[in-house]
Coordinates of C-alpha atoms in Angstrom, one line a residue:
M1 CA -26.7 -15.2 -8.2
D2 CA -23.7 -16.1 -6.1
H3 CA -21.2 -13.2 -6.5
Y4 CA -18.4 -15.2 -4.8
K5 CA -18.5 -18.6 -6.4
Y6 CA -16.1 -19.3 -9.3
P7 CA -15.8 -23.1 -9.7
Y8 CA -13.9 -23.1 -13.0
L9 CA -10.3 -22.2 -13.9
N10 CA -10.2 -18.6 -15.0
R11 CA -6.9 -18.0 -16.7
R12 CA -5.7 -14.4 -17.5
F13 CA -3.0 -13.3 -19.9
S14 CA -0.7 -10.3 -19.8
V15 CA -2.0 -7.3 -21.7
Y16 CA 0.0 -5.6 -24.4
A17 CA -0.2 -1.9 -25.6
K18 CA 1.6 0.8 -27.4
N19 CA 0.3 4.2 -26.3
G20 CA -0.6 3.8 -22.6
M21 CA -1.8 1.5 -19.9
V22 CA -3.4 1.7 -16.5
A23 CA -3.5 -1.2 -13.9
T24 CA -5.6 -1.0 -10.7
T25 CA -7.9 -2.9 -8.5
H26 CA -11.1 -1.4 -9.9
P27 CA -12.5 -1.1 -13.5
V28 CA -14.0 2.3 -12.8
A29 CA -10.7 3.8 -11.5
T30 CA -8.8 2.1 -14.4
E31 CA -11.1 3.9 -16.9
A32 CA -10.7 7.3 -15.1
G33 CA -7.0 6.9 -15.7
I34 CA -7.4 5.9 -19.4
D35 CA -9.7 8.9 -19.9
M36 CA -7.0 11.2 -18.9
L37 CA -4.6 9.7 -21.4
K38 CA -7.3 10.1 -24.1
R39 CA -7.6 13.8 -23.0
G40 CA -3.9 14.4 -23.6
G41 CA -2.8 13.7 -20.1
N42 CA 0.4 11.9 -19.2
A43 CA 1.0 8.8 -16.8
M44 CA 1.0 11.2 -13.8
D45 CA -2.5 12.6 -14.7
A46 CA -3.7 9.1 -15.2
A47 CA -2.2 8.0 -11.8
V48 CA -3.9 10.7 -9.8
A49 CA -7.3 10.4 -11.6
T50 CA -7.1 6.7 -10.8
A51 CA -6.2 7.3 -7.2
A52 CA -8.9 9.8 -6.7
A53 CA -11.5 7.3 -8.2
L54 CA -10.4 4.6 -5.9
T55 CA -11.2 6.7 -2.9
V56 CA -14.8 6.6 -4.1
V57 CA -15.3 3.1 -5.6
E58 CA -12.9 1.2 -3.1
P59 CA -13.1 3.3 0.1
T60 CA -12.6 0.0 2.1
S61 CA -8.8 0.2 1.3
N62 CA -8.0 3.9 1.0
G63 CA -9.5 7.4 1.3
I64 CA -8.9 11.2 0.9
G65 CA -7.8 11.1 4.6
G66 CA -5.0 8.6 4.0
D67 CA -1.2 8.8 3.0
A68 CA 0.5 8.2 -0.3
F69 CA 3.9 7.3 -1.8
M70 CA 5.1 7.3 -5.3
I71 CA 8.1 6.3 -7.6
A72 CA 8.0 7.4 -11.1
W73 CA 10.0 7.7 -14.2
M74 CA 9.0 11.1 -15.5
N75 CA 10.7 13.2 -18.1
G76 CA 13.7 10.9 -18.4
R77 CA 14.6 10.2 -14.7
L78 CA 13.5 8.6 -11.5
H79 CA 11.5 10.5 -8.9
G80 CA 10.4 9.5 -5.4
M81 CA 7.6 11.0 -3.3
N82 CA 6.6 10.5 0.5
A83 CA 3.3 12.1 1.4
S84 CA 2.9 10.5 4.8
G85 CA 1.5 12.7 7.5
R86 CA 3.1 13.6 10.9
S87 CA 1.3 12.9 14.3
P88 CA -0.3 15.7 16.0
K89 CA 2.3 17.7 18.1
G90 CA 0.1 17.0 21.1
L91 CA 0.6 13.2 20.8
S92 CA 2.6 11.6 23.5
M93 CA 2.8 8.3 25.5
E94 CA 1.4 10.4 28.5
A95 CA -1.5 11.6 26.3
I96 CA -2.4 7.9 25.4
K97 CA -2.2 6.7 28.9
S98 CA -4.3 9.7 30.2
K99 CA -7.1 8.4 28.1
G100 CA -6.9 5.0 29.7
Y101 CA -4.8 3.0 27.2
D102 CA -1.6 1.2 27.7
S103 CA -1.1 1.0 23.9
M104 CA -2.2 2.9 20.9
P105 CA -5.8 2.0 20.1
K106 CA -6.7 0.9 16.5
Y107 CA -9.7 3.3 16.3
G108 CA -10.8 6.8 17.3
W109 CA -8.8 10.0 17.2
L110 CA -5.5 8.8 18.9
P111 CA -4.0 6.9 15.8
V112 CA -4.9 9.8 13.4
N113 CA -2.1 11.6 11.7
V114 CA -2.4 14.5 9.2
P115 CA -3.6 13.2 5.9
G116 CA -1.2 13.4 3.0
V117 CA -3.3 12.2 0.1
P118 CA -4.9 15.5 -1.1
A119 CA -1.5 17.4 -0.9
A120 CA 0.0 14.5 -3.0
W121 CA -2.5 14.8 -5.7
A122 CA -2.2 18.6 -6.0
S123 CA 1.7 18.5 -5.8
L124 CA 2.0 15.7 -8.4
I125 CA -0.3 17.3 -10.9
G126 CA 1.4 20.7 -10.4
R127 CA 4.9 19.2 -10.8
F128 CA 4.3 16.6 -13.5
G129 CA 0.9 16.9 -15.0
N130 CA -0.4 18.1 -18.4
L131 CA -3.9 18.6 -17.1
T132 CA -5.4 20.6 -14.2
L133 CA -6.5 19.1 -10.9
N134 CA -10.0 20.0 -11.8
E135 CA -9.8 17.9 -15.0
V136 CA -8.1 15.0 -13.3
L137 CA -10.5 14.7 -10.2
A138 CA -13.6 15.0 -12.5
P139 CA -14.1 11.2 -13.0
A140 CA -13.9 10.5 -9.3
I141 CA -16.5 13.4 -8.5
R142 CA -18.7 12.1 -11.2
A143 CA -18.7 8.5 -9.8
A144 CA -19.3 9.7 -6.2
R145 CA -22.3 12.0 -7.3
D146 CA -23.9 9.8 -10.0
G147 CA -23.3 6.4 -8.5
F148 CA -21.1 3.3 -9.0
A149 CA -21.7 -0.4 -8.7
I150 CA -20.4 -2.2 -5.6
T151 CA -18.0 -5.0 -6.5
P152 CA -18.1 -8.4 -4.5
T153 CA -14.6 -7.8 -2.9
V154 CA -15.5 -4.2 -1.9
A155 CA -18.9 -5.3 -0.5
R156 CA -17.3 -7.9 1.7
Y157 CA -14.7 -5.6 3.3
W158 CA -17.4 -2.9 3.6
R159 CA -19.7 -5.2 5.6
T160 CA -16.7 -6.3 7.8
A161 CA -15.9 -2.5 8.5
Y162 CA -19.6 -1.9 9.4
D163 CA -19.6 -4.9 11.8
N164 CA -16.3 -3.6 13.4
F165 CA -17.5 0.0 13.8
S166 CA -20.9 -1.0 15.0
R167 CA -19.2 -3.1 17.8
E168 CA -16.7 -0.2 18.6
V169 CA -19.0 2.8 18.6
D170 CA -19.7 2.5 22.3
N171 CA -15.9 2.7 22.9
F172 CA -15.2 5.4 20.4
E173 CA -18.2 7.8 20.2
E174 CA -16.3 9.8 17.6
I175 CA -16.7 7.1 14.9
R176 CA -20.5 7.3 14.9
P177 CA -20.5 9.6 11.8
W178 CA -18.8 6.6 9.9
L179 CA -21.9 4.6 10.4
E180 CA -24.1 7.5 9.4
T181 CA -22.1 8.3 6.3
F182 CA -21.2 4.8 5.0
G183 CA -23.6 2.3 6.4
T184 CA -23.4 -1.1 4.8
V185 CA -23.7 -2.4 1.3
T186 CA -24.3 -5.6 -0.8
A187 CA -22.5 -6.7 -4.0
G188 CA -24.2 -5.3 -7.2
E189 CA -25.8 -2.3 -5.4
I190 CA -25.6 1.1 -6.9
R191 CA -24.1 3.7 -4.3
T192 CA -23.6 7.3 -4.3
L193 CA -21.3 9.3 -2.0
P194 CA -22.5 12.9 -2.4
Q195 CA -20.5 14.3 0.6
H196 CA -17.4 12.7 -0.9
A197 CA -18.2 14.4 -4.1
D198 CA -18.4 17.8 -2.4
T199 CA -15.0 17.3 -0.7
L200 CA -13.4 16.3 -3.9
E201 CA -14.7 19.4 -5.7
D202 CA -13.4 21.7 -2.8
I203 CA -10.0 19.9 -3.1
A204 CA -10.1 20.5 -6.9
V205 CA -10.9 24.2 -6.8
T206 CA -8.5 25.0 -3.9
D207 CA -5.5 22.9 -5.1
A208 CA -6.0 20.8 -1.9
R209 CA -5.3 23.7 0.3
S210 CA -8.8 23.5 1.9
V211 CA -7.7 20.4 3.7
Y212 CA -4.7 22.2 5.3
E213 CA -5.7 25.7 5.8
G214 CA -9.2 26.3 4.5
A215 CA -12.9 25.2 5.0
L216 CA -12.2 21.5 5.3
A217 CA -9.3 22.2 7.8
D218 CA -11.8 24.2 9.8
R219 CA -14.2 21.2 9.9
I220 CA -11.5 18.7 10.7
V221 CA -10.2 20.8 13.6
S222 CA -13.6 21.6 14.9
Y223 CA -14.6 17.9 15.0
S224 CA -11.3 17.2 16.6
K225 CA -11.9 19.6 19.4
K226 CA -15.5 18.6 19.9
S227 CA -14.8 14.9 20.1
G228 CA -11.4 14.6 21.9
G229 CA -9.0 14.6 19.0
L230 CA -5.5 16.1 19.0
L231 CA -5.2 17.5 15.4
T232 CA -4.9 21.3 15.2
H233 CA -4.7 24.0 12.6
E234 CA -1.0 24.1 13.2
D235 CA -0.6 20.4 12.6
L236 CA -2.6 20.6 9.3
K237 CA -1.0 23.8 8.0
G238 CA 2.6 22.4 8.6
F239 CA 2.2 19.4 6.3
E240 CA 4.6 19.1 3.3
V241 CA 4.9 16.7 0.5
D242 CA 8.5 15.3 0.5
Y243 CA 10.3 14.5 -2.8
V244 CA 13.0 11.9 -2.1
D245 CA 15.6 9.9 -3.9
P246 CA 14.6 6.3 -4.0
L247 CA 16.8 3.7 -2.3
S248 CA 18.0 0.8 -4.6
V249 CA 19.8 -2.5 -4.7
A250 CA 21.5 -4.1 -7.7
Y251 CA 19.8 -7.5 -8.3
K252 CA 21.0 -9.8 -11.1
G253 CA 21.4 -7.1 -13.7
Y254 CA 18.5 -5.0 -12.6
D255 CA 18.1 -2.3 -10.0
I256 CA 15.1 -2.5 -7.7
H257 CA 14.0 0.8 -6.2
E258 CA 11.9 1.7 -3.1
I259 CA 11.1 4.7 -1.1
P260 CA 13.4 5.4 1.9
P261 CA 12.3 5.2 5.4
N262 CA 9.8 5.9 7.2
G263 CA 8.5 3.4 4.7
Q264 CA 9.3 -0.4 4.9
G265 CA 10.4 -0.8 1.2
I266 CA 13.9 -1.2 2.7
T267 CA 12.7 -4.6 4.0
A268 CA 12.3 -6.0 0.5
L269 CA 15.5 -4.5 -0.6
M270 CA 17.4 -6.0 2.3
A271 CA 16.0 -9.5 1.5
L272 CA 16.8 -9.1 -2.2
G273 CA 20.3 -8.0 -1.3
M274 CA 20.8 -11.0 0.8
L275 CA 19.8 -13.3 -2.1
K276 CA 21.4 -11.6 -5.0
G277 CA 24.4 -14.0 -5.0
D278 CA 22.2 -17.1 -5.1
E279 CA 20.9 -19.1 -8.1
F280 CA 17.5 -20.5 -7.6
S281 CA 15.4 -22.9 -9.5
H282 CA 11.6 -22.4 -9.8
L283 CA 9.5 -24.8 -7.6
D284 CA 12.5 -25.6 -5.5
D285 CA 11.8 -25.7 -1.7
A286 CA 15.3 -24.3 -1.1
A287 CA 14.4 -21.1 -2.9
Y288 CA 11.2 -20.7 -0.9
H289 CA 13.1 -21.4 2.4
C290 CA 15.8 -18.7 1.6
Q291 CA 13.1 -16.2 0.6
I292 CA 11.3 -16.7 3.9
E293 CA 14.4 -16.7 6.1
A294 CA 15.7 -13.5 4.2
I295 CA 12.4 -11.7 4.8
K296 CA 12.4 -12.7 8.5
Q297 CA 16.0 -11.4 8.8
A298 CA 15.0 -8.1 7.1
F299 CA 11.9 -7.7 9.4
A300 CA 14.0 -8.3 12.4
D301 CA 16.1 -5.3 11.5
T302 CA 13.5 -2.9 10.0
T303 CA 10.9 -3.3 12.9
A304 CA 13.7 -2.5 15.3
F305 CA 15.5 0.3 13.4
V306 CA 13.3 1.9 10.8
A307 CA 11.2 5.0 11.8
D308 CA 11.0 8.6 10.8
E309 CA 14.5 9.3 9.3
D310 CA 15.0 12.1 11.8
F311 CA 14.8 9.7 14.6
M312 CA 16.6 6.7 13.3
K313 CA 19.8 5.4 15.0
L314 CA 21.0 3.7 11.9
T315 CA 20.9 5.0 8.3
A316 CA 19.2 3.3 5.3
E317 CA 22.7 3.0 3.7
E318 CA 24.1 1.1 6.8
L319 CA 21.2 -1.4 6.6
L320 CA 21.8 -1.8 2.8
D321 CA 25.6 -2.2 3.2
D322 CA 26.7 -5.1 1.1
D323 CA 29.0 -6.6 3.8
Y324 CA 26.2 -6.4 6.2
L325 CA 23.7 -8.1 4.0
R326 CA 26.3 -10.9 3.3
S327 CA 26.7 -11.5 7.0
R328 CA 22.9 -11.7 7.4
R329 CA 22.7 -14.2 4.5
A330 CA 25.5 -16.3 6.1
E331 CA 23.1 -16.8 9.1
I332 CA 20.6 -18.5 6.9
G333 CA 20.9 -22.2 7.2
E334 CA 19.0 -25.3 6.0
E335 CA 16.4 -25.1 8.7
A336 CA 13.9 -22.5 9.7
A337 CA 15.0 -20.3 12.6
L338 CA 13.5 -17.7 14.9
R339 CA 14.3 -14.1 14.2
E340 CA 13.1 -11.3 16.5
H341 CA 10.8 -8.7 14.9
G342 CA 7.9 -6.5 15.7
D343 CA 4.3 -7.3 15.4
L344 CA 3.0 -7.6 11.9
P345 CA -0.7 -6.4 11.8
Q346 CA -3.0 -6.5 8.8
G347 CA -4.1 -3.4 6.8
G348 CA -5.8 -2.2 3.6
T349 CA -4.2 -0.3 0.7
V350 CA -4.6 0.4 -3.1
Y351 CA -1.7 0.2 -5.5
L352 CA -1.9 1.3 -9.1
A353 CA 0.6 1.5 -12.0
T354 CA 0.3 3.8 -15.1
A355 CA 2.4 4.4 -18.3
D356 CA 2.0 6.6 -21.3
G357 CA 3.3 6.8 -24.8
Y358 CA 6.0 9.4 -23.9
G359 CA 8.0 6.9 -21.9
N360 CA 6.7 8.0 -18.5
M361 CA 5.7 5.3 -15.9
V362 CA 4.2 5.7 -12.4
S363 CA 4.2 3.4 -9.4
Y364 CA 1.7 4.9 -6.8
I365 CA 0.1 3.7 -3.5
Q366 CA -2.2 5.2 -1.0
S367 CA -4.0 3.9 2.1
N368 CA -6.1 4.6 5.1
Y369 CA -4.2 1.7 6.7
M370 CA -6.8 -0.8 8.3
G371 CA -9.6 -0.7 5.8
F372 CA -11.5 2.6 6.3
G373 CA -8.8 3.7 8.8
S374 CA -9.6 5.1 12.2
G375 CA -13.3 5.1 11.8
V376 CA -13.3 8.8 12.3
V377 CA -15.3 10.5 9.5
V378 CA -15.5 14.4 9.6
P379 CA -19.2 15.0 9.7
G380 CA -20.7 16.5 6.4
T381 CA -17.5 15.7 4.4
G382 CA -17.3 12.0 3.8
L383 CA -13.7 12.4 4.8
A384 CA -12.5 9.2 6.5
L385 CA -9.2 9.6 8.4
H386 CA -6.5 7.0 8.5
N387 CA -5.2 5.2 11.6
R388 CA -1.5 5.1 10.6
G389 CA -0.4 6.2 14.1
Y390 CA -1.2 2.7 15.2
N391 CA 2.1 1.7 13.9
F392 CA 4.0 3.7 16.5
S393 CA 5.8 1.8 19.2
M394 CA 5.3 2.2 22.9
D395 CA 8.8 1.2 23.6
P396 CA 10.7 4.4 24.6
D397 CA 14.0 2.8 23.3
N398 CA 12.6 2.2 19.8
P399 CA 13.2 5.0 17.4
N400 CA 9.6 4.5 16.3
C401 CA 8.4 5.4 19.8
V402 CA 5.1 7.3 19.8
G403 CA 5.6 11.1 19.8
G404 CA 4.3 14.5 18.5
G405 CA 5.2 15.7 15.1
K406 CA 6.6 12.2 13.9
K407 CA 6.0 10.0 11.0
P408 CA 5.5 6.4 12.0
Y409 CA 6.9 3.3 10.6
H410 CA 4.9 3.0 7.3
T411 CA 3.8 -0.1 5.5
I412 CA 2.8 1.1 2.1
I413 CA 5.6 0.9 -0.6
P414 CA 5.6 1.4 -4.4
G415 CA 8.3 -0.5 -6.3
F416 CA 10.1 0.3 -9.6
I417 CA 12.6 -1.7 -11.6
T418 CA 15.3 -0.2 -13.9
K419 CA 18.0 -1.8 -16.0
D420 CA 21.1 0.0 -17.3
G421 CA 19.7 3.4 -16.5
R422 CA 16.4 2.8 -18.3
P423 CA 12.9 2.2 -16.9
V424 CA 11.7 -1.4 -16.9
G425 CA 8.5 -0.5 -15.0
P426 CA 6.4 -0.2 -11.8
F427 CA 5.4 -3.1 -9.7
G428 CA 3.7 -3.3 -6.3
V429 CA 1.8 -5.6 -4.1
M430 CA -0.5 -4.0 -1.4
G431 CA -1.4 -5.4 1.9
A432 CA 0.3 -4.1 5.2
F433 CA 3.3 -6.2 6.1
M434 CA 2.7 -8.6 3.2
Q435 CA 3.9 -5.8 1.0
P436 CA 7.7 -6.3 1.1
Q437 CA 7.0 -10.1 1.1
G438 CA 5.0 -9.7 -2.1
H439 CA 7.7 -7.3 -3.6
L440 CA 10.4 -10.0 -3.1
Q441 CA 8.3 -12.8 -4.5
V442 CA 7.1 -10.8 -7.6
A443 CA 10.6 -9.4 -8.3
M444 CA 12.1 -12.8 -8.3
N445 CA 9.3 -14.2 -10.4
L446 CA 10.1 -11.6 -13.0
I447 CA 13.9 -11.7 -12.9
D448 CA 15.0 -15.1 -11.6
Y449 CA 12.3 -17.1 -13.3
G450 CA 11.5 -14.9 -16.4
M451 CA 7.8 -14.8 -15.9
N452 CA 5.6 -12.4 -17.7
P453 CA 3.8 -9.8 -15.6
Q454 CA 0.4 -11.6 -15.3
S455 CA 2.1 -15.0 -14.3
A456 CA 4.4 -13.2 -11.9
L457 CA 1.3 -11.9 -10.1
D458 CA -0.7 -15.2 -10.4
A459 CA 2.0 -17.4 -8.9
P460 CA 1.1 -18.9 -5.6
R461 CA 2.3 -16.8 -2.6
W462 CA 3.5 -17.5 0.9
Q463 CA 3.4 -15.1 3.8
F464 CA 5.6 -15.0 7.0
K465 CA 3.4 -14.3 10.0
S466 CA 5.5 -14.6 13.3
G467 CA 7.9 -16.9 14.8
L468 CA 8.2 -19.9 12.6
E469 CA 4.7 -19.6 11.2
V470 CA 4.2 -19.3 7.5
E471 CA 0.8 -19.2 5.6
V472 CA 0.5 -20.4 2.0
E473 CA -2.4 -20.1 -0.5
D474 CA -4.6 -23.1 -1.1
R475 CA -3.0 -23.6 -4.5
F476 CA 0.4 -23.5 -3.2
D477 CA 2.5 -26.6 -4.3
H478 CA 1.7 -29.1 -1.6
D479 CA 5.1 -30.9 -2.1
I480 CA 6.9 -27.7 -1.5
A481 CA 4.8 -26.9 1.5
R482 CA 5.6 -30.3 3.0
A483 CA 9.3 -29.8 2.3
L484 CA 9.2 -26.4 4.1
A485 CA 7.6 -28.1 7.1
R486 CA 10.4 -30.6 7.1
R487 CA 12.9 -27.7 7.3
G488 CA 11.0 -26.6 10.5
H489 CA 8.7 -24.1 9.1
K490 CA 5.1 -24.1 10.7
V491 CA 3.1 -24.1 7.5
S492 CA -0.6 -23.5 7.3
V493 CA -3.0 -22.9 4.5
N494 CA -5.1 -19.7 4.4
L495 CA -8.1 -19.9 2.2
E496 CA -8.6 -16.0 2.0
P497 CA -6.8 -14.9 -1.2
N498 CA -6.6 -11.2 -0.3
S499 CA -4.5 -12.1 2.7
F500 CA -1.6 -12.6 0.3
G501 CA -1.7 -9.0 -1.2
R502 CA -3.0 -7.5 -4.4
G503 CA -0.5 -6.3 -7.1
Q504 CA -0.2 -4.6 -10.4
I505 CA 2.8 -4.6 -12.9
I506 CA 3.6 -2.7 -16.1
I507 CA 6.8 -3.6 -17.9
R508 CA 8.2 -1.6 -20.9
G509 CA 10.0 -3.6 -23.5
R510 CA 13.1 -2.2 -25.3
N511 CA 10.8 -1.6 -28.3
G512 CA 8.5 0.5 -26.2
V513 CA 5.8 -2.1 -26.0
L514 CA 3.9 -2.1 -22.7
I515 CA 3.1 -5.4 -21.0
G516 CA 0.9 -5.4 -18.0
G517 CA -0.6 -7.7 -15.4
S518 CA -3.3 -7.1 -12.8
E519 CA -4.3 -9.0 -9.7
S520 CA -6.5 -12.0 -10.2
R521 CA -7.2 -12.5 -6.5
T522 CA -9.6 -9.5 -6.5
D523 CA -11.4 -7.0 -8.8
G524 CA -8.1 -6.4 -10.7
S525 CA -8.5 -4.3 -13.9
I526 CA -6.1 -3.3 -16.6
S527 CA -6.9 -1.1 -19.6
I528 CA -5.0 0.3 -22.6
Y529 CA -4.9 3.4 -24.8

């Protein structure tokens, strides 16, 4: 059969529930979360179980060796978490150039930072969970050991990674274990990841400490020393999960929340802040034009000023200042304009949303960055390490300049909406620098246009690329696309739906009913309890 051909309209509806809901990009991961709710777990237990399962069934977009962020309404208030890792202390511009590079390479050891995902799981369960880490990781371990079916989207990205790493292995010998561990797959194949299962079991029984100061840490550092990496025991042992107060902007009666820098959630908040005084009509080219120009304005600032907060020259509060955002809005005219900004590369990420019957709701995201990440897999562990350091700048005047012990500008961002001090719900759109653009579009779909969660996700999307270039989906309204072109935007159609991000939304109504939507552009899955 053809796993990729769907010639007929396939309409989804929002899903409604009373006791609990999980929305993810993969049905196996969704059921892992629902299983936790059935066992007496809460929304956080469900989120971590889902996240762990996604490292197994969708390793093309995330892994144990990645980073994680979270915003959650737990026990009556909003919490934020930043579990992004710092660069090795030995990383420097000189270290990069000494290995023959003028810029940070995408693959190999140099872009590898300390992984934050395992510590995030353990910390979240310890702080908020009803269940143990052993219980929560059990579905992921079972899927890795007993096998799971490869979905079409995962198969496509897995094969792309195989082709990429096969070409790059002569340049980066340290990625050879990736080819030996993962190989290639086809849609509909049953696959097992026994080494991955062993690593998850080690994380479960050691409360993740094995990754940072135990047997897994020894394996990571040993391979780093053997194959030219910079990660040391000191780097791993020094990792800490940071709990932070989310940033927010008031937008038309709602509050939109994002994690503060080093994440790029502030990009979405700045764009929303610029547009909060405007009234827009759906399917009006002026609305799309203002969205695009606002996100360009925001990127021009965030790619210049956002970094590890310890190194930023401006504060997040200064960038979100109402007067400043009004001045930026005043710069948006009737025509498309060039705005200076950094490069906007592509990436791979998983986003999930959970809710329980106690009023708790979780917005969670984790990523290895570019698909499987750096291509470095620690032999015998199945542990694929991310390449988040690729986002460091080589400009010594940029606060995000490469350096040791720093967190880079980070693309993955969970979103959350509240109203009048109560939770409305988690939302997110994954996909590198598409993420704040997706957050802007989805939030406006929900608030400005009154869409239900599924329609807010299904609505055709645009994506700013660079300069005046804007891509739209093939089902984007052609009259609006032509109108944007008349305004000076260089509009092109991209036939790849996953280029426009993959999202999830759960909304809680005032009567407690849960209303959810899941991404129709991929293997999106939503289930209820």
